[in-house]
PDB file of C-alpha atoms in Angstrom:
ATOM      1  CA  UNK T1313     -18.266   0.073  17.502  1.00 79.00           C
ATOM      2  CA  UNK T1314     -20.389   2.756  19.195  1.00 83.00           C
ATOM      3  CA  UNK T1315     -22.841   4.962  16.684  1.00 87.00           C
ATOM      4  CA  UNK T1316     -22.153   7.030  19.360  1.00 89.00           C
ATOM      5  CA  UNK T1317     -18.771   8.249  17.918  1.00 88.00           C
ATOM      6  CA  UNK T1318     -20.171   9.238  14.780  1.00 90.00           C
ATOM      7  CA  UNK T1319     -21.313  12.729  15.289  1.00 91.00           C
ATOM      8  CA  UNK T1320     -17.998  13.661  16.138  1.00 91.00           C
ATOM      9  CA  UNK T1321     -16.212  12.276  13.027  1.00 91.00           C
ATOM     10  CA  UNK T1322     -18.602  14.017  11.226  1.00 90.00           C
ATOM     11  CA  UNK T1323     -18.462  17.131  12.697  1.00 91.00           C
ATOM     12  CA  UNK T1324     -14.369  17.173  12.074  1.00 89.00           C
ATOM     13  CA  UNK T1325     -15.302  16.348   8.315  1.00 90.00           C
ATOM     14  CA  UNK T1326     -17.659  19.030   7.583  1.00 88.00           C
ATOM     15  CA  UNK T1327     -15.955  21.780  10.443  1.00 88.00           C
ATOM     16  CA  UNK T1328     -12.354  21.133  10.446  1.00 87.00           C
ATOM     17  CA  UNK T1329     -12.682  20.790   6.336  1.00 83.00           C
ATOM     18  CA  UNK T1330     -10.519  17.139   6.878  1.00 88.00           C
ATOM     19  CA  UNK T1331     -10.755  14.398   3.981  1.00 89.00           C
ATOM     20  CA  UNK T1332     -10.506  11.459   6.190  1.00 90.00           C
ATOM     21  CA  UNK T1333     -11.028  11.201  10.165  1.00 90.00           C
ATOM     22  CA  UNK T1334     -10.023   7.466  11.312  1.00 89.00           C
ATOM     23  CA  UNK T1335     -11.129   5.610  14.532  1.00 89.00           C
ATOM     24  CA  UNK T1336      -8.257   4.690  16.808  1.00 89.00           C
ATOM     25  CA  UNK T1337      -8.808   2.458  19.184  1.00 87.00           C
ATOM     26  CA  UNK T1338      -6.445   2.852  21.861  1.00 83.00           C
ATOM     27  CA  UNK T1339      -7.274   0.790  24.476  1.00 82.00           C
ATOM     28  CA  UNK T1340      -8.815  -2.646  22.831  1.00 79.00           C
ATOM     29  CA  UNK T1341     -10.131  -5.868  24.467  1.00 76.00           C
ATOM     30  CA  UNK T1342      -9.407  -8.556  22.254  1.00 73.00           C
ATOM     31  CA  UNK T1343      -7.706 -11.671  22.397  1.00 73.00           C
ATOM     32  CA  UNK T1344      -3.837 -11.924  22.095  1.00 71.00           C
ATOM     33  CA  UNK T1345      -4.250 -14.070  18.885  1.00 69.00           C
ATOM     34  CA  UNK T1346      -6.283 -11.024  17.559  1.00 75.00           C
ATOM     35  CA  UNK T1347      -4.316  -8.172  18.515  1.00 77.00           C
ATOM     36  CA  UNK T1348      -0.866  -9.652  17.737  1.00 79.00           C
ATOM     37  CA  UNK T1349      -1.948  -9.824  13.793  1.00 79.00           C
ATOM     38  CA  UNK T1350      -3.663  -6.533  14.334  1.00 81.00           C
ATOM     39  CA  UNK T1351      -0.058  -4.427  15.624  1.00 84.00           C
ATOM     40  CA  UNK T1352       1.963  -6.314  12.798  1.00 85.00           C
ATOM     41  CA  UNK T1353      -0.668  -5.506   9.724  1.00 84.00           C
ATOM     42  CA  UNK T1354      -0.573  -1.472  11.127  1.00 86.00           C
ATOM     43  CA  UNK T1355       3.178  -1.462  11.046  1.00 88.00           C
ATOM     44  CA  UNK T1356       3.496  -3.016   8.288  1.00 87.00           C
ATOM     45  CA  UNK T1357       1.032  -1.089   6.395  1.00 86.00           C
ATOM     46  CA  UNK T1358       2.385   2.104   7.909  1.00 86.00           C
ATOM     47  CA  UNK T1359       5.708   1.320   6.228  1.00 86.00           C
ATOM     48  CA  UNK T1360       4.764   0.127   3.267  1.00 84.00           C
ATOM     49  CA  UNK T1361       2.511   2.957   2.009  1.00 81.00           C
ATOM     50  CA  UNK T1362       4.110   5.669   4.217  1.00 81.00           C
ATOM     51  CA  UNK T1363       0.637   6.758   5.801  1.00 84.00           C
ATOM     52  CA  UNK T1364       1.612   7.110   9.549  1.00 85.00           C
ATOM     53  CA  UNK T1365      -2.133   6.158  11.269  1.00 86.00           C
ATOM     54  CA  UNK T1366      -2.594   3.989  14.322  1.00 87.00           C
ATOM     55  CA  UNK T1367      -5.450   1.474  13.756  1.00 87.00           C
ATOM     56  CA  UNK T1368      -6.220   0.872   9.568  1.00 85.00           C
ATOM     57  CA  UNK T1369      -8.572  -1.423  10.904  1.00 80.00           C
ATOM     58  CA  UNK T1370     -11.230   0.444  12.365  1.00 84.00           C
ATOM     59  CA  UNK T1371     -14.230   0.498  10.926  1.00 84.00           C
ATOM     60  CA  UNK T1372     -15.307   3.974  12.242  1.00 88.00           C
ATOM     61  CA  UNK T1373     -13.803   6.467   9.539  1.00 90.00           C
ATOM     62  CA  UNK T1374     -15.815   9.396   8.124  1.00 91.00           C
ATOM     63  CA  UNK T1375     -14.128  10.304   4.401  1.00 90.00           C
ATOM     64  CA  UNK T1376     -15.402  13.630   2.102  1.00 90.00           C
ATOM     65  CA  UNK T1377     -17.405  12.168  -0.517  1.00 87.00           C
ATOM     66  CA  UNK T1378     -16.120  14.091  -3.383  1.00 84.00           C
ATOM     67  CA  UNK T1379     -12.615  12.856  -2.476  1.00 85.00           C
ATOM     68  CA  UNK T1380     -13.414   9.165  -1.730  1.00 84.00           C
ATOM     69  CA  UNK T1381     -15.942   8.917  -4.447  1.00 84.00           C
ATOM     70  CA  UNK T1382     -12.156   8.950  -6.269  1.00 81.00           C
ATOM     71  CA  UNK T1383     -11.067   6.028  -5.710  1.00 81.00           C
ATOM     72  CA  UNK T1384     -11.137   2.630  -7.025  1.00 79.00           C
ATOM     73  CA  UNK T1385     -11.066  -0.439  -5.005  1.00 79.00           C
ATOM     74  CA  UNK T1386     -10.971  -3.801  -6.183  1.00 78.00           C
ATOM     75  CA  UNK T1387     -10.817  -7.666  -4.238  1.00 76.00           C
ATOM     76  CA  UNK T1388      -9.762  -6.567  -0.360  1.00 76.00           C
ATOM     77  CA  UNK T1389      -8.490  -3.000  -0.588  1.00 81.00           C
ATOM     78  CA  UNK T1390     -11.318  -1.862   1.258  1.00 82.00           C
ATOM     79  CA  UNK T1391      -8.691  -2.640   4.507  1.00 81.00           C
ATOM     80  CA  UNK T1392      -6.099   0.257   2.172  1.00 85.00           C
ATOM     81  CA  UNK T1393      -8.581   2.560   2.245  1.00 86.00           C
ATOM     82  CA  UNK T1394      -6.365   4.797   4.103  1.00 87.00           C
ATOM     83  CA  UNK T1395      -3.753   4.420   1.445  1.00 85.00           C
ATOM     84  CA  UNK T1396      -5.390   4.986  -1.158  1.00 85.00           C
ATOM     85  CA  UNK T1397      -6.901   8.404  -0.258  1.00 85.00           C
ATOM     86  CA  UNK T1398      -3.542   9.405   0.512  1.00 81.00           C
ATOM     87  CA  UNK T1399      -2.828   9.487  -3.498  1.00 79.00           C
ATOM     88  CA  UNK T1400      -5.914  11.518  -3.836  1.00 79.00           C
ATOM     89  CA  UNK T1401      -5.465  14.144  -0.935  1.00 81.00           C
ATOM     90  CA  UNK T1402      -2.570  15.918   0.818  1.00 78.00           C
ATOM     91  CA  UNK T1403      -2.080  13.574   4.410  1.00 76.00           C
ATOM     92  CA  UNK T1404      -2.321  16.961   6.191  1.00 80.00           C
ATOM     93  CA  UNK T1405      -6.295  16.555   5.294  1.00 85.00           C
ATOM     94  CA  UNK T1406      -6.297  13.020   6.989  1.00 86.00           C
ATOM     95  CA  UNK T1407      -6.271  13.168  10.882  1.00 87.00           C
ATOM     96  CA  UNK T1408      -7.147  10.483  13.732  1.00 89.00           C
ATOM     97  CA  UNK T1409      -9.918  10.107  16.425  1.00 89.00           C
ATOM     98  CA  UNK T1410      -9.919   8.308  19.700  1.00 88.00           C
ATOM     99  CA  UNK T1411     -13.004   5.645  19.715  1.00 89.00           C
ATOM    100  CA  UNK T1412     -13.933   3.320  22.430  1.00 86.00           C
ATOM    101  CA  UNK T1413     -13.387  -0.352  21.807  1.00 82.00           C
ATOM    102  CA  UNK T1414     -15.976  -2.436  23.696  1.00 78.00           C
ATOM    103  CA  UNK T1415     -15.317  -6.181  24.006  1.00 77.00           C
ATOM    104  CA  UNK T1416     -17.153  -8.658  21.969  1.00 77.00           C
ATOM    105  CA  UNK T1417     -20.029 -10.492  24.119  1.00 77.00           C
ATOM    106  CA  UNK T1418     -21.381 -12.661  21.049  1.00 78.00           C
ATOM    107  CA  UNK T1419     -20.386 -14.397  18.328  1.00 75.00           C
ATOM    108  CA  UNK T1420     -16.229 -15.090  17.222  1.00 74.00           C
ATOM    109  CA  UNK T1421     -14.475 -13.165  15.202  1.00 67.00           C
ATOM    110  CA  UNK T1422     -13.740 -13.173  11.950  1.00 66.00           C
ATOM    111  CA  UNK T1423     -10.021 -12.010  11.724  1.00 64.00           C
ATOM    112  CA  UNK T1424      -6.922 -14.032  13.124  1.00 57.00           C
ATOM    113  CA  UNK T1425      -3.661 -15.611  12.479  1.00 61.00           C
ATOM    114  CA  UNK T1426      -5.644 -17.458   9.696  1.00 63.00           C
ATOM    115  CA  UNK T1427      -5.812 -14.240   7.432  1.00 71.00           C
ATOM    116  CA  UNK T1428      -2.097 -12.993   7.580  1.00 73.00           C
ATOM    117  CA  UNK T1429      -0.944 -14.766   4.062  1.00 78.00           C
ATOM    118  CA  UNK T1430      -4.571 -12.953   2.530  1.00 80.00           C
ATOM    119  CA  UNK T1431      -3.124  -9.652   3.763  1.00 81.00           C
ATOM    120  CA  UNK T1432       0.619 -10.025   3.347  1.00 84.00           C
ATOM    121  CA  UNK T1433      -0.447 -10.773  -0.714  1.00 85.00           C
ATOM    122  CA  UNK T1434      -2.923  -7.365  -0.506  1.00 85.00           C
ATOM    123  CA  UNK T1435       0.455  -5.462   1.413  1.00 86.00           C
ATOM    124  CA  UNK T1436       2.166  -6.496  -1.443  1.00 87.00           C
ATOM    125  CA  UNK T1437      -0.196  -5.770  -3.767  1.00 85.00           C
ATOM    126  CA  UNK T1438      -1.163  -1.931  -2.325  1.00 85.00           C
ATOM    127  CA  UNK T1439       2.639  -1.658  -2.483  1.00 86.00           C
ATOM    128  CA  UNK T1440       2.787  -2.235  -6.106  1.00 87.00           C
ATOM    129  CA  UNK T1441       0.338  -0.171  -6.996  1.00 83.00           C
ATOM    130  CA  UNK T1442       1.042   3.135  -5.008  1.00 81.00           C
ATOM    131  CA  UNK T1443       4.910   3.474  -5.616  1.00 84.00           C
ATOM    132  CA  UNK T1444       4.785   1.806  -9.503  1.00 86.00           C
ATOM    133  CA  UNK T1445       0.849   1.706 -10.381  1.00 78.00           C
ATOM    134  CA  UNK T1446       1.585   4.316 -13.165  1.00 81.00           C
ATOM    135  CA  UNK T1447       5.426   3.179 -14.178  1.00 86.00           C
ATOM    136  CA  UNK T1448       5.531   0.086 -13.513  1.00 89.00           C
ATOM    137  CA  UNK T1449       8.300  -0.096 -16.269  1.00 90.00           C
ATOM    138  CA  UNK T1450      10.382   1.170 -13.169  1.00 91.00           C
ATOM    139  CA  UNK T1451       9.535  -1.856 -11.008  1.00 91.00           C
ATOM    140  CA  UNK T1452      10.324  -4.428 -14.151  1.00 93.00           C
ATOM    141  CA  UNK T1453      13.162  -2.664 -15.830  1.00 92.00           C
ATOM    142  CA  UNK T1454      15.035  -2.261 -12.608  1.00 93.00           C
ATOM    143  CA  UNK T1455      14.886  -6.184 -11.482  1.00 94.00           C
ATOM    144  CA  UNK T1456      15.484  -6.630 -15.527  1.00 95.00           C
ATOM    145  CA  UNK T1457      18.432  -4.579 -15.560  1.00 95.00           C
ATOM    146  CA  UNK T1458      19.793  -6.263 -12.184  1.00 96.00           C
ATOM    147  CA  UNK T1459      19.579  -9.590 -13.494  1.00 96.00           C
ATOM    148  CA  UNK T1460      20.759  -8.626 -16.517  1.00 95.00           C
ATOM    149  CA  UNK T1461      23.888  -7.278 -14.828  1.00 96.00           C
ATOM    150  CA  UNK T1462      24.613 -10.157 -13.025  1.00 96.00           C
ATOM    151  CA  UNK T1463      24.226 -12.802 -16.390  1.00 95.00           C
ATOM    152  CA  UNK T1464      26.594 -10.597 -18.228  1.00 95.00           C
ATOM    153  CA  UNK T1465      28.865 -10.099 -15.568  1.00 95.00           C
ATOM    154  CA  UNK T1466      28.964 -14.658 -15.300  1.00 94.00           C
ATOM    155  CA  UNK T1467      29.643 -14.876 -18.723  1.00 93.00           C
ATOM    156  CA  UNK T1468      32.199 -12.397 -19.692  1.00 94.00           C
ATOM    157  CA  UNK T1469      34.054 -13.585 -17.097  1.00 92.00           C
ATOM    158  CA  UNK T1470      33.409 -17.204 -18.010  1.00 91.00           C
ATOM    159  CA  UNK T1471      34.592 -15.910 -21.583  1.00 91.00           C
ATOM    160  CA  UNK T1472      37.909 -14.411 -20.294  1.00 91.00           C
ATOM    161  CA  UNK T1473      38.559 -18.316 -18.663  1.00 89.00           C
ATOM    162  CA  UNK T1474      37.484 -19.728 -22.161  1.00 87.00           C
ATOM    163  CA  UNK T1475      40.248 -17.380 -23.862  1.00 88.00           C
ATOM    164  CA  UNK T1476      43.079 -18.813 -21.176  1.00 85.00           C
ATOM    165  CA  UNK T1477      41.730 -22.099 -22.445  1.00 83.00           C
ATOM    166  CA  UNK T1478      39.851 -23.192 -19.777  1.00 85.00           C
ATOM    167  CA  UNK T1479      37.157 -25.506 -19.846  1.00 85.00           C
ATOM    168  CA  UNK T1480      33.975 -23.693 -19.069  1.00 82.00           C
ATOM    169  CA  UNK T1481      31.416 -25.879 -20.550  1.00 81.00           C
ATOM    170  CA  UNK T1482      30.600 -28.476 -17.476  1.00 82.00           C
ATOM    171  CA  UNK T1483      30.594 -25.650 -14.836  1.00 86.00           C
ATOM    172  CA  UNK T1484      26.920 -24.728 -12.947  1.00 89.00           C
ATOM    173  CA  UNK T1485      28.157 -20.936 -12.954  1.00 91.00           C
ATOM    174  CA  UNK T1486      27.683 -20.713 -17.204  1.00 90.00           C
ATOM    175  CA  UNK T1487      24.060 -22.348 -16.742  1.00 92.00           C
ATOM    176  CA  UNK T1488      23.415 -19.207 -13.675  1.00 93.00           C
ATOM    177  CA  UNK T1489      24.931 -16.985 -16.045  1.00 92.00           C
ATOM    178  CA  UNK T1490      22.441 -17.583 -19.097  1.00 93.00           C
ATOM    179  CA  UNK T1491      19.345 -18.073 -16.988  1.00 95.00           C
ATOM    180  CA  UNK T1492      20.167 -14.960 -15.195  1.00 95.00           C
ATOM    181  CA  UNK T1493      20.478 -12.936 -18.488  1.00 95.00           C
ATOM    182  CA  UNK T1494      17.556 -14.713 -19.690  1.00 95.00           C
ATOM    183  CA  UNK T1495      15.390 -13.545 -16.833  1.00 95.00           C
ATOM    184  CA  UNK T1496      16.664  -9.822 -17.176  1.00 95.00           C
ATOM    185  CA  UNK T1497      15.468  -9.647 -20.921  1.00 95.00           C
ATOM    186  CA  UNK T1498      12.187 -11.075 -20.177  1.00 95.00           C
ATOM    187  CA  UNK T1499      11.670  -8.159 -16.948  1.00 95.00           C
ATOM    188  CA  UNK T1500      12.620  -5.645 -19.220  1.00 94.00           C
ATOM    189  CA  UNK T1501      10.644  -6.868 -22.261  1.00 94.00           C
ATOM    190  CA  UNK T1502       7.743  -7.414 -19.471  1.00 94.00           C
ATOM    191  CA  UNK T1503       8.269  -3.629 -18.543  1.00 92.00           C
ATOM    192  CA  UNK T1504       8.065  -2.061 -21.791  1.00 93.00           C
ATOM    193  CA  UNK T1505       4.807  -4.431 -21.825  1.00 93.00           C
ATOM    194  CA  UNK T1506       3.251  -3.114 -18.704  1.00 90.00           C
ATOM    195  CA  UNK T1507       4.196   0.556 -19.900  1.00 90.00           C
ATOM    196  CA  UNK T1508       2.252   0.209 -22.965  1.00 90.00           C
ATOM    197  CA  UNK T1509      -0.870  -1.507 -21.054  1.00 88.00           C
ATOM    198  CA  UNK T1510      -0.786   1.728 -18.887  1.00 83.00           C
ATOM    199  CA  UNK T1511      -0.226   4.645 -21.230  1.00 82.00           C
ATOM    200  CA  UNK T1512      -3.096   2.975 -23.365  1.00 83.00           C
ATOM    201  CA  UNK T1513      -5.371   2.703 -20.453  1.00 72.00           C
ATOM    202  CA  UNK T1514      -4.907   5.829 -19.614  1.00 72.00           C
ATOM    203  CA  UNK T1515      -5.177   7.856 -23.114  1.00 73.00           C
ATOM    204  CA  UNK T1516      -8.411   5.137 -23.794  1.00 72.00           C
ATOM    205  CA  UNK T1517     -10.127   5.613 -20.899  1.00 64.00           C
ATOM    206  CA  UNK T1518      -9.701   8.986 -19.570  1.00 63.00           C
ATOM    207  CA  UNK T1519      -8.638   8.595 -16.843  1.00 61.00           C
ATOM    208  CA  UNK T1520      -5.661  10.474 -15.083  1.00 63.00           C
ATOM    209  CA  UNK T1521      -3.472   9.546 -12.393  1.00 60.00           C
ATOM    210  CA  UNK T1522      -3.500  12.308 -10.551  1.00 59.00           C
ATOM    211  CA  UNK T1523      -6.732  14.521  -9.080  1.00 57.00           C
ATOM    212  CA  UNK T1524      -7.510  18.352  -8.753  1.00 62.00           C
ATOM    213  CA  UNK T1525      -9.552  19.060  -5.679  1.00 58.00           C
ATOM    214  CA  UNK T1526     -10.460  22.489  -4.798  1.00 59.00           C
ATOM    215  CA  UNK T1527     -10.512  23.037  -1.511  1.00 55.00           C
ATOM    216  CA  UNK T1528      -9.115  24.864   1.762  1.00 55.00           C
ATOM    217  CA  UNK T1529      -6.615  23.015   3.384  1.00 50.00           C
ATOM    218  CA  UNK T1530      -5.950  23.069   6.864  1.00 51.00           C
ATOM    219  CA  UNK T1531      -3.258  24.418   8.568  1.00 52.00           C
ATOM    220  CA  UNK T1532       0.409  22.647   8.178  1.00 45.00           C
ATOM    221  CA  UNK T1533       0.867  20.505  11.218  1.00 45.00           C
ATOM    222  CA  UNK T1534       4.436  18.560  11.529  1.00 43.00           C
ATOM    223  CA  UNK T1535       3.070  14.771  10.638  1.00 42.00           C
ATOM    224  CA  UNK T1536       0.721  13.022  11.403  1.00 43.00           C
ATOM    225  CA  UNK T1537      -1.765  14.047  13.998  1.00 45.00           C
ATOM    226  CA  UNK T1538      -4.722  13.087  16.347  1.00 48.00           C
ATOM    227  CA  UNK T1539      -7.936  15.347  15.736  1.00 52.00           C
ATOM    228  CA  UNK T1540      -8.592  15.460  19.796  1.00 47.00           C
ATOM    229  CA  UNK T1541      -7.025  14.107  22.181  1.00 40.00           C
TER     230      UNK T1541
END
């Protein structure tokens, strides 16, 4: 990365009043095993968190500190970063910038097909966290509640075959039936769990999950958007 392209990202921060200006790299020169992993983490982590950039992992971004200075980051979510600020600041505050990419000339790199199951746990993980980091009793109640479903569902119809005198004992389907009811009590009981953790972390700490910032916000633009062409 060139420390070329910095005065421009900052110039968008403090100028243009954006949050976040990210590198894009549009025309890169690495090797197929590297750039393969690279297109399939950005889509992914485009769909998963719903932030629509090009390249998460550049590292030439240029954030405002009073909004970044928000977040928490813990293990690897440094490669979120992104994400995250989306929960913090309105995405029409976040904009891309064309860098150059130059091709490495020492060294090897560091990232490759070797890292995937590292990031497809952190997806997962950033997933979690921005769509049930504050109720997660939605995320455990609702697999609770299908399982649940599906155990009582087994059994009462097991029941009605007991009633016609059927033997029901021997049969795999009444062992599905229980575990499957069995797992639904322990997600729910495991969401009203989780609910408690966070609604005592919150009133203990202080903390909120939400943030005031008072600034001027750019102009509405229809998605997302590329600083300069």
């Amino acid at each position: 990365d060139s420390p070329d392209e910095i005065p421009e990202l900052y110039r968008l921060i403090t100028e243009e009043n954006y949050d976040l200006i990210s590198g894009w790299k549009q025309k890169r020169f690495d090797p197929i095993s590297k750039t393969i992993p690279t297109k399939l983490y950005n889509a992914a982590t485009r769909k998963l968190s719903g932030v629509h950039l090009h390249d998460f992992n550049c590292g030439l971004k240029a954030y405002k500190i009073e909004v970044v200075k928000t977040l928490r980051l813990y293990g690897e979510m440094h490669r979120f970063i992104p994400a995250w600020l989306a929960t913090v600041t309105s995405p029409r505050r976040m904009a891309e910038e064309p860098v150059r990419h130059h091709a490495r000339v020492l060294g090897e790199s560091k990232y490759g097909i070797s890292r995937t199951f590292r990031v497809i746990v952190d997806l997962l993980a950033m997933y979690f966290f921005l769509r049930f980091g504050t109720r997660p009793g939605h995320f455990f109640g609702g697999i609770g509640l299908v399982f649940s479903a599906l155990g009582s569902l087994i059994l009462s119809y097991l029941g009605l075959l007991k009633l016609f005198g059927e033997q029901v004992g021997g049969r795999p389907l009444l062992w599905l039936g229980f575990f499957a009811l069995l797992a639904g009590v322990q997600m729910l009981t495991t969401g009203v769990l989780a609910e408690i953790l966070m609604r005592s972390y919150f009133d203990q700490s202080g903390a909120r999950s939400y943030h005031v910032i008072n600034n001027k916000v750019p102009e509405p633009t229809e998605g997302w958007h590329t600083a300069h062409a």
